[in-house]
Amino acid sequence: MKPIVLWFVVRLNPVWRLLGADPVALRAIVDVKLTMDNRRSYASLGRYGQNKTGEKNNQFLIVLGMYAFFGVFTGFSMLAIPPKEALFIPLTVTFSYLMVFCAMTLLSDFSSLILDSADNQIILPRPVSGRTLLLSRIVHIAGYLFSITLALSLCGLIIVIMRFGALAGILFLAMSLLSSVLMVFLTNVFYLLLMQFTSEERLREVINYFQIVMAIVFYGSYQLVPRLMNQDMLTEAVEWQNWFYLVPPMWMAGAVDMVAQPVFDGPHALLAGLAIVLPFAGLWVMNRVLGPVFNARLAGLEQGSTPAAVKTGPEQTSSTMQRLSRLLTDNPLERAAFGFTWRVTARDRKFKLKTYPQLGFGLAYIVAMSVGGFGSFGKSSGFYLFALYYTGLFVMTAQYQLSASDDFKAAWVYGSAPISRPGEILSGSMKALIAKLMIPFYVLVAIYIAWRFGLDKIDDIILAFSNSLIMSISAAMATDRKLPFSIAQDVVNRSNTARGFLVLLILGLIAGAHYGLTLIPYGVWVAVPFSIAIFWYLFSRYRQTGWDQIVLE
């Protein structure tokens, strides 16, 4: 990817000069940024995998292949079936998918790059203008974003070329790339507005919660919107409305629809004009207007992000956490692990970003299945059992992430402290996760199940919760035991596959046994105390973990 991006940067030198940037400095900065990308460990989009082979990193190509595979479903369902007279709405859905995905990528994976103020301190003291630095940041992000957009739209591009000709295909590709340009502009506007109304020290926290909410909305919409769409919307010509001019995906759809049909009239021409002019206008506004303001706010962000002195005293500790730790823990070491896990999971942005969206997606998935999806399964008598155990599976996402941290090197404190029974640290952390995440999330699902399927399912809810605890503790005991926040993120990612198969096996066995008990009168109520006893026994064994069973990285 690096040679391709640099080739385009050099070929666009006249454009950079027109925008007021230094082409030589721009190329040098982008070169360094892409080189650093290949040397870093990346969590997800924009930072792909752990590079072990120097300059080459093939993880990005693998991710692009996955996106191309996912794009097949959107391309065939939206573009291969509808007649050309009714292509406008399917094209709108396709471009909406591309633009939402680009926005989610920028907000979730490139926010650290957009808000990276280190460039200001390292580069701006040199003879480099702020516009050159801003354009280098945009080119750096746009290079990845264009690659992702091409992968997602590859199937749609092939279908459009085969059905409507090469000209329509070229225009479809151009509109896809302009969609990503428009999303870069809108995302920068969003960040700048957020900076205006939010103090610098709280900006990253606000963005983190916004990412979580957007991820939940995106996943929930992905499940609900297709089920709410009428099939006639994809097969019949749409009646023209004036509000179409306010919806960006419809600009791109109108441009492609104008060539695919073909039809050359005023409404289509206006939509095509908006699709072509506004992304470039946004790029100009970013360069001339937003750039200086953005850099100034980033400088303030860096000053505001300096850690303040940590206040101590009773007022700085959570009274809820203290009460729960006294209630649920038996000794000072376990109580300390409980409080440590509770606080870190509340402050670690990456932990929240990897965990909370998964919980929201699980809830949206359960609701979507029960409302109108998957045929009659969502309304069957056994669906509530699936939903209850599915909840436990999503909660275990937090358990997987518990051992990972960007500051894993600080785990030396475990070995330096006089700790003779590390199992109490593991048990305290497990209790914190159960109290903070599993119980509240399970209560939400249980309320929904009781409301939809009746209060007579209370016994199944209690047994499923206890069995979910057994599933969690069994997975923790059967895999490598690591102390909280003591290993790097990529180590967790490499072990997820084997652990996932083990969890699914345990889940299937326990859920199958539960279903069999529902066929026996009072069988579920009789099984509840046995399930609780099994969990208590396994948890006691887990608490007795010694140093010889701890895996240290």
XYZ file of C-alpha atoms in Angstrom:
553
model
C 0.000 0.000 0.000
C 2.823 2.409 0.862
C 4.283 2.615 -2.710
C 0.803 3.186 -4.179
C -0.031 6.014 -1.767
C 3.329 7.709 -2.312
C 2.930 7.375 -6.103
C -0.378 9.230 -5.956
C 1.052 11.848 -3.587
C 3.808 12.672 -6.076
C 1.413 12.791 -9.030
C -0.810 15.279 -7.167
C 1.960 17.779 -6.447
C 0.176 20.580 -8.370
C -2.897 20.065 -6.197
C -0.841 20.313 -2.984
C 0.740 23.554 -4.197
C -2.695 24.926 -5.052
C -3.861 24.089 -1.519
C -0.871 25.892 -0.018
C 1.185 22.869 1.076
C 4.817 21.924 0.439
C 4.780 18.759 -1.755
C 8.270 17.630 -0.685
C 7.523 17.928 3.025
C 4.094 16.365 2.517
C 5.570 13.284 0.848
C 8.246 12.948 3.543
C 5.698 13.120 6.372
C 3.341 10.607 4.733
C 6.300 8.297 4.048
C 7.293 8.341 7.708
C 3.710 7.802 8.882
C 3.218 4.766 6.629
C 6.594 3.352 7.678
C 5.628 3.678 11.343
C 2.308 1.987 10.616
C 4.153 -1.119 9.432
C 6.208 -1.237 12.626
C 3.408 -0.964 15.122
C 0.994 -3.371 16.733
C -2.517 -2.480 15.611
C -5.772 -3.237 17.312
C -8.121 -3.017 14.334
C -8.674 -0.775 11.324
C -5.723 1.396 10.505
C -3.493 -0.593 12.813
C -3.509 -4.132 11.587
C -2.034 -6.937 13.589
C 1.395 -7.423 15.008
C 4.194 -6.997 12.488
C 6.964 -9.533 12.957
C 8.687 -9.279 9.596
C 10.112 -5.771 9.308
C 8.579 -3.507 6.705
C 5.992 -5.889 5.272
C 2.668 -6.398 6.953
C 0.172 -8.625 5.140
C -2.511 -8.344 7.815
C -3.959 -5.313 6.088
C -4.412 -7.279 2.843
C -6.152 -10.061 4.758
C -8.556 -7.540 6.320
C -9.260 -6.036 2.889
C -10.069 -9.520 1.601
C -12.573 -9.961 4.424
C -14.205 -6.633 3.591
C -14.425 -7.609 -0.049
C -16.146 -10.826 1.014
C -18.673 -8.914 3.148
C -19.268 -6.520 0.263
C -20.493 -9.438 -1.839
C -23.711 -9.653 0.176
C -24.486 -5.950 -0.130
C -23.596 -5.890 -3.828
C -25.776 -8.831 -4.823
C -28.764 -7.982 -2.635
C -28.854 -4.281 -3.561
C -27.581 -4.107 -7.154
C -27.938 -7.485 -8.870
C -31.701 -7.970 -8.438
C -33.577 -4.641 -8.905
C -34.400 -3.436 -12.448
C -32.594 -0.347 -13.635
C -35.797 1.714 -13.393
C -35.852 1.064 -9.628
C -32.130 1.337 -8.980
C -32.184 4.612 -7.035
C -33.141 3.222 -3.599
C -30.785 0.177 -3.808
C -27.951 2.516 -4.770
C -28.851 4.773 -1.850
C -28.704 1.820 0.543
C -25.337 0.768 -0.913
C -23.774 4.204 -0.538
C -25.321 4.571 2.906
C -23.592 1.353 3.903
C -20.266 2.629 2.563
C -20.565 6.026 4.229
C -21.677 4.675 7.596
C -18.858 2.168 7.534
C -16.344 4.898 6.681
C -17.666 7.074 9.497
C -17.517 4.208 11.972
C -13.968 3.431 10.866
C -12.896 7.032 11.362
C -14.576 7.350 14.751
C -13.474 4.007 16.165
C -10.129 3.201 14.579
C -8.610 6.466 13.380
C -9.640 8.759 16.214
C -6.216 8.303 17.794
C -4.598 9.458 14.537
C -6.958 12.388 13.983
C -6.472 13.576 17.563
C -2.736 12.831 17.715
C -1.136 16.061 18.879
C 2.410 14.675 18.874
C 2.793 15.824 15.254
C 2.260 19.411 16.323
C 5.136 19.276 18.790
C 7.539 17.322 16.580
C 6.911 18.785 13.121
C 5.516 22.295 13.494
C 8.687 23.715 15.132
C 10.408 22.779 11.850
C 9.898 24.775 8.652
C 6.611 22.968 7.947
C 3.302 24.812 7.609
C 0.144 23.837 9.393
C -1.605 23.163 6.065
C 1.115 20.714 5.044
C 0.722 18.882 8.345
C -3.080 18.829 8.065
C -2.987 17.509 4.481
C -0.437 14.853 5.451
C -2.809 13.660 8.169
C -5.716 13.601 5.689
C -3.673 11.759 3.028
C -2.479 9.242 5.610
C -6.012 8.412 6.751
C -7.539 8.663 3.262
C -5.061 6.104 1.938
C -6.414 3.466 4.297
C -9.974 4.645 3.881
C -9.809 4.456 0.086
C -8.481 0.898 0.307
C -11.311 -0.130 2.602
C -13.886 1.592 0.371
C -12.534 -0.164 -2.723
C -12.715 -3.527 -0.979
C -16.297 -2.977 0.200
C -17.502 -1.727 -3.199
C -15.606 -4.237 -5.368
C -18.550 -6.600 -5.847
C -20.954 -3.719 -6.487
C -18.513 -2.266 -9.001
C -18.373 -5.542 -10.940
C -22.172 -5.854 -10.949
C -22.679 -2.265 -12.128
C -20.150 -2.725 -14.965
C -21.740 -6.004 -16.086
C -25.309 -4.658 -15.964
C -24.961 -1.017 -16.987
C -21.608 -0.633 -18.699
C -18.099 0.636 -17.989
C -19.113 4.299 -17.719
C -21.603 3.569 -14.944
C -18.970 1.408 -13.217
C -16.364 4.185 -13.325
C -18.894 6.642 -11.929
C -19.864 4.159 -9.201
C -16.200 3.839 -8.217
C -15.720 7.620 -8.241
C -18.812 8.149 -6.086
C -17.587 5.512 -3.623
C -14.275 7.343 -3.196
C -15.997 10.712 -2.922
C -18.192 9.218 -0.198
C -15.101 8.496 1.879
C -13.782 12.036 1.235
C -17.081 13.479 2.441
C -16.939 11.329 5.573
C -13.426 12.580 6.345
C -14.737 16.154 6.174
C -17.846 15.480 8.275
C -15.827 13.572 10.874
C -13.367 16.456 11.230
C -16.295 18.863 11.589
C -17.735 16.602 14.284
C -14.468 16.534 16.216
C -14.070 20.305 15.937
C -17.613 20.933 17.185
C -16.994 18.515 20.023
C -13.841 20.436 20.923
C -15.818 23.683 21.030
C -18.395 22.410 23.531
C -16.261 20.015 25.567
C -13.272 20.703 27.760
C -10.009 19.300 26.476
C -9.456 16.944 29.398
C -12.821 15.262 28.823
C -12.744 15.170 25.026
C -11.266 11.691 24.652
C -13.698 10.304 27.217
C -16.671 11.824 25.396
C -15.419 10.469 22.070
C -14.988 7.046 23.625
C -18.604 6.933 24.791
C -19.773 8.291 21.450
C -17.908 5.455 19.715
C -19.631 2.944 21.964
C -23.088 4.401 21.320
C -22.497 4.605 17.564
C -21.266 1.020 17.441
C -24.395 -0.177 19.242
C -26.652 1.886 16.955
C -24.812 0.645 13.879
C -25.009 -3.020 14.854
C -28.619 -2.697 15.955
C -29.580 -0.949 12.706
C -27.806 -3.660 10.745
C -30.133 -6.193 12.352
C -33.385 -4.213 12.383
C -33.416 -2.082 9.222
C -33.350 -4.957 6.671
C -36.306 -6.567 8.434
C -38.280 -3.314 8.363
C -37.684 -2.623 4.668
C -40.485 -3.351 2.241
C -39.533 -5.528 -0.721
C -41.373 -3.118 -3.023
C -38.833 -0.424 -2.147
C -36.164 -2.443 -4.000
C -38.231 -3.350 -7.078
C -40.350 -0.284 -7.854
C -39.405 3.191 -9.072
C -39.332 5.783 -6.314
C -41.462 8.916 -6.304
C -39.180 11.958 -6.298
C -39.089 14.076 -3.123
C -37.438 17.428 -2.428
C -35.750 16.158 0.733
C -33.578 13.845 -1.401
C -31.219 16.789 -1.890
C -30.439 16.809 1.844
C -29.273 13.164 2.061
C -25.607 12.615 0.994
C -25.996 8.942 -0.046
C -28.752 10.025 -2.438
C -26.357 12.445 -4.125
C -24.084 9.558 -5.095
C -27.032 7.324 -5.961
C -28.528 9.999 -8.240
C -25.240 10.417 -10.147
C -24.912 6.685 -10.831
C -28.628 6.287 -11.548
C -28.430 9.073 -14.135
C -25.907 7.080 -16.198
C -27.270 3.586 -15.483
C -30.807 4.201 -16.730
C -29.806 6.553 -18.561
C -31.870 9.630 -17.732
C -30.559 13.206 -17.908
C -32.894 15.594 -16.144
C -32.685 18.402 -13.634
C -33.071 16.416 -10.386
C -30.417 13.852 -11.362
C -28.052 16.571 -12.560
C -28.448 18.484 -9.295
C -27.761 15.360 -7.232
C -24.688 14.593 -9.348
C -23.467 18.165 -8.910
C -23.821 17.935 -5.139
C -21.999 14.576 -5.131
C -19.036 15.993 -7.050
C -18.755 19.532 -5.679
C -19.408 19.173 -1.947
C -16.673 16.601 -1.115
C -14.048 18.811 -2.770
C -15.584 21.876 -1.150
C -15.298 20.120 2.189
C -11.644 19.340 1.489
C -11.029 23.021 0.730
C -12.812 24.106 3.906
C -10.733 21.649 5.945
C -7.543 23.053 4.451
C -8.338 26.773 4.580
C -10.713 27.167 7.527
C -10.698 24.179 9.843
C -6.995 23.361 9.701
C -5.598 26.219 11.816
C -8.445 25.982 14.330
C -8.070 22.206 14.558
C -4.310 22.408 15.195
C -4.833 25.075 17.859
C -7.422 22.944 19.620
C -5.117 19.916 19.425
C -2.419 21.928 21.167
C -4.897 22.685 23.935
C -5.860 19.018 24.019
C -2.250 18.021 24.627
C -1.964 20.497 27.491
C -5.288 19.380 28.926
C -4.347 15.699 28.725
C -1.438 16.112 31.182
C -2.224 13.869 34.128
C -3.312 15.850 37.120
C -2.286 15.015 40.625
C -4.196 12.030 41.871
C -6.354 12.941 44.790
C -6.696 10.496 47.589
C -9.249 10.126 50.264
C -12.697 8.648 50.728
C -14.315 11.142 48.364
C -12.363 9.765 45.379
C -13.519 6.176 45.751
C -16.810 4.768 44.606
C -19.100 4.113 47.526
C -20.937 1.493 45.480
C -17.700 -0.326 44.720
C -16.655 -0.218 48.376
C -19.949 -1.637 49.587
C -19.889 -4.419 47.007
C -16.263 -5.293 47.718
C -16.985 -5.611 51.437
C -20.031 -7.743 50.674
C -18.499 -10.050 48.050
C -14.855 -10.461 49.088
C -13.348 -12.254 52.064
C -9.820 -10.891 52.504
C -7.757 -7.750 51.754
C -5.998 -9.181 48.667
C -9.233 -10.231 46.987
C -10.806 -6.907 47.955
C -7.875 -5.030 46.431
C -8.181 -7.030 43.177
C -11.923 -6.312 43.127
C -11.368 -2.557 43.454
C -8.465 -2.542 40.997
C -10.497 -4.309 38.297
C -13.546 -2.130 38.955
C -11.554 1.085 38.552
C -9.485 0.047 35.546
C -12.495 -1.218 33.596
C -14.130 2.168 34.243
C -11.111 4.155 33.013
C -9.532 2.049 30.260
C -10.940 3.383 26.973
C -9.880 0.392 24.893
C -11.462 -2.063 27.323
C -14.756 -0.159 27.170
C -14.578 0.169 23.383
C -14.026 -3.565 22.930
C -16.560 -4.680 25.534
C -19.577 -2.378 25.734
C -20.441 -2.395 21.987
C -20.469 -6.186 22.077
C -22.959 -6.126 24.941
C -25.160 -3.643 23.092
C -24.956 -5.721 19.928
C -26.002 -8.811 21.874
C -29.073 -7.058 23.240
C -30.016 -5.677 19.804
C -29.516 -9.107 18.232
C -31.792 -10.798 20.756
C -34.529 -8.190 20.273
C -34.228 -8.369 16.471
C -34.486 -12.162 16.453
C -37.500 -12.208 18.734
C -39.351 -9.432 16.878
C -39.308 -10.655 13.335
C -36.234 -12.495 12.219
C -35.128 -16.055 11.516
C -38.550 -17.398 10.642
C -40.470 -18.922 13.516
C -37.415 -19.518 15.710
C -37.633 -16.047 17.272
C -41.180 -16.815 18.422
C -40.650 -20.445 19.410
C -40.826 -21.709 22.983
C -37.104 -22.510 23.031
C -35.894 -19.121 21.871
C -35.751 -17.639 25.366
C -33.201 -20.298 26.382
C -31.073 -19.410 23.394
C -31.286 -15.717 24.333
C -30.311 -16.330 27.955
C -27.234 -18.401 27.112
C -26.350 -16.117 24.233
C -26.201 -13.317 26.815
C -23.614 -15.225 28.800
C -21.548 -15.671 25.654
C -21.401 -11.936 25.029
C -20.578 -11.141 28.642
C -17.517 -13.356 28.333
C -16.069 -10.807 25.905
C -15.162 -8.742 28.957
C -13.562 -11.772 30.562
C -11.351 -12.270 27.495
C -10.210 -8.652 27.588
C -9.524 -8.605 31.317
C -5.932 -9.806 31.022
C -4.958 -7.370 28.211
C -3.678 -3.831 28.559
C -1.519 -1.317 26.703
C 0.349 -0.852 29.983
C 0.979 -4.578 30.474
C 4.641 -3.937 31.344
C 3.491 -2.527 34.666
C 2.508 -6.097 35.651
C 5.952 -6.473 37.246
C 4.267 -5.243 40.408
C 2.585 -8.632 40.789
C 5.974 -10.323 41.138
C 7.465 -7.676 43.393
C 4.583 -7.623 45.866
C 4.449 -10.221 48.678
C 1.611 -12.223 47.091
C 1.555 -15.902 48.009
C -1.882 -16.789 46.588
C -2.434 -15.237 43.139
C -5.723 -17.077 42.862
C -7.268 -14.484 45.144
C -6.389 -11.819 42.584
C -8.129 -13.865 39.883
C -11.206 -14.462 42.040
C -11.452 -10.807 43.041
C -11.272 -9.720 39.401
C -13.885 -12.289 38.400
C -16.240 -11.082 41.118
C -15.809 -7.485 39.933
C -16.744 -8.444 36.364
C -19.768 -10.406 37.530
C -21.011 -7.567 39.729
C -20.262 -4.720 37.337
C -21.073 -6.176 33.904
C -22.685 -9.597 33.973
C -25.449 -9.014 36.507
C -26.715 -5.663 35.094
C -26.628 -6.916 31.517
C -28.279 -10.213 32.420
C -30.995 -8.373 34.347
C -31.875 -6.362 31.229
C -32.202 -9.507 29.127
C -34.117 -11.287 31.896
C -36.638 -8.433 32.137
C -37.165 -8.593 28.373
C -37.591 -12.387 28.444
C -40.053 -12.220 31.359
C -42.033 -9.468 29.604
C -42.180 -11.267 26.274
C -42.540 -14.902 27.351
C -44.140 -14.624 30.785
C -43.166 -14.645 34.452
C -43.267 -18.441 34.514
C -39.781 -18.369 32.981
C -38.217 -17.112 36.222
C -36.875 -20.565 37.049
C -35.216 -20.803 33.636
C -33.710 -17.324 34.082
C -32.177 -18.267 37.449
C -30.810 -21.582 36.192
C -29.439 -20.028 32.998
C -27.655 -17.346 35.026
C -26.067 -19.908 37.304
C -25.102 -22.049 34.318
C -23.604 -18.992 32.603
C -21.417 -18.522 35.671
C -20.344 -22.157 35.362
C -19.557 -21.582 31.698
C -17.418 -18.561 32.497
C -15.464 -20.164 35.312
C -14.965 -23.365 33.295
C -13.508 -21.412 30.375
C -11.254 -19.483 32.770
C -9.966 -22.697 34.364
C -9.477 -24.595 31.098
C -7.368 -21.898 29.412
C -4.173 -20.126 30.402
C -4.581 -18.236 33.646
C -3.232 -14.726 33.403
C -3.308 -11.949 35.961
C -5.466 -8.884 35.207
C -4.058 -6.431 32.644
C -0.731 -8.272 32.447
C -0.331 -9.163 28.742
C -0.342 -7.382 25.388
C -3.520 -7.159 23.302
C -2.193 -9.252 20.389
C -1.612 -12.223 22.722
C -5.309 -12.215 23.613
C -6.272 -12.029 19.929
C -4.131 -15.084 19.058
C -5.729 -17.206 21.797
C -9.351 -16.231 21.080
C -9.963 -18.915 18.433
C -9.158 -21.922 20.599
C -10.950 -20.402 23.565
C -14.009 -19.675 21.408
C -14.380 -23.314 20.359
C -14.074 -24.430 23.972
C -16.708 -21.955 25.138
C -19.128 -22.970 22.377
C -18.719 -26.624 23.333
C -19.448 -25.923 27.001
C -22.342 -23.661 26.035
C -23.932 -26.349 23.859
C -23.683 -29.017 26.540
C -25.112 -26.842 29.319
C -27.925 -25.380 27.186
C -28.863 -28.848 25.926
C -29.076 -30.165 29.478
C -31.219 -27.176 30.479
C -33.622 -27.807 27.627
C -33.990 -31.417 28.724
C -34.856 -30.292 32.246
C -37.712 -28.125 30.931
C -39.424 -31.314 29.790
C -39.466 -32.650 33.363
C -41.974 -31.192 35.876
C -40.115 -29.031 38.401
C -36.877 -30.257 36.857
C -35.513 -26.719 36.480
C -36.174 -25.749 40.113
C -34.538 -28.963 41.329
C -31.475 -28.274 39.202
C -30.948 -24.714 40.487
C -29.275 -25.594 43.834
C -27.087 -28.212 42.126
C -25.975 -25.646 39.561
C -25.131 -23.112 42.273
C -23.172 -25.748 44.181
C -21.170 -26.687 41.063
C -20.305 -23.070 40.421
C -19.254 -22.544 44.024
C -16.996 -25.625 43.905
C -15.371 -24.567 40.622
C -14.915 -21.010 41.857
C -13.244 -22.285 45.048
C -10.816 -24.334 42.948
C -10.144 -21.325 40.739
C -9.450 -19.231 43.823
C -6.775 -21.721 44.910
C -4.693 -21.093 41.779
C -0.983 -21.036 42.601
C 1.991 -19.352 40.975
C 2.839 -22.565 39.131
C -0.486 -22.262 37.220
C -0.095 -18.575 36.294
C 1.156 -17.828 32.778
C 3.522 -14.862 32.769
C 4.372 -13.201 29.438
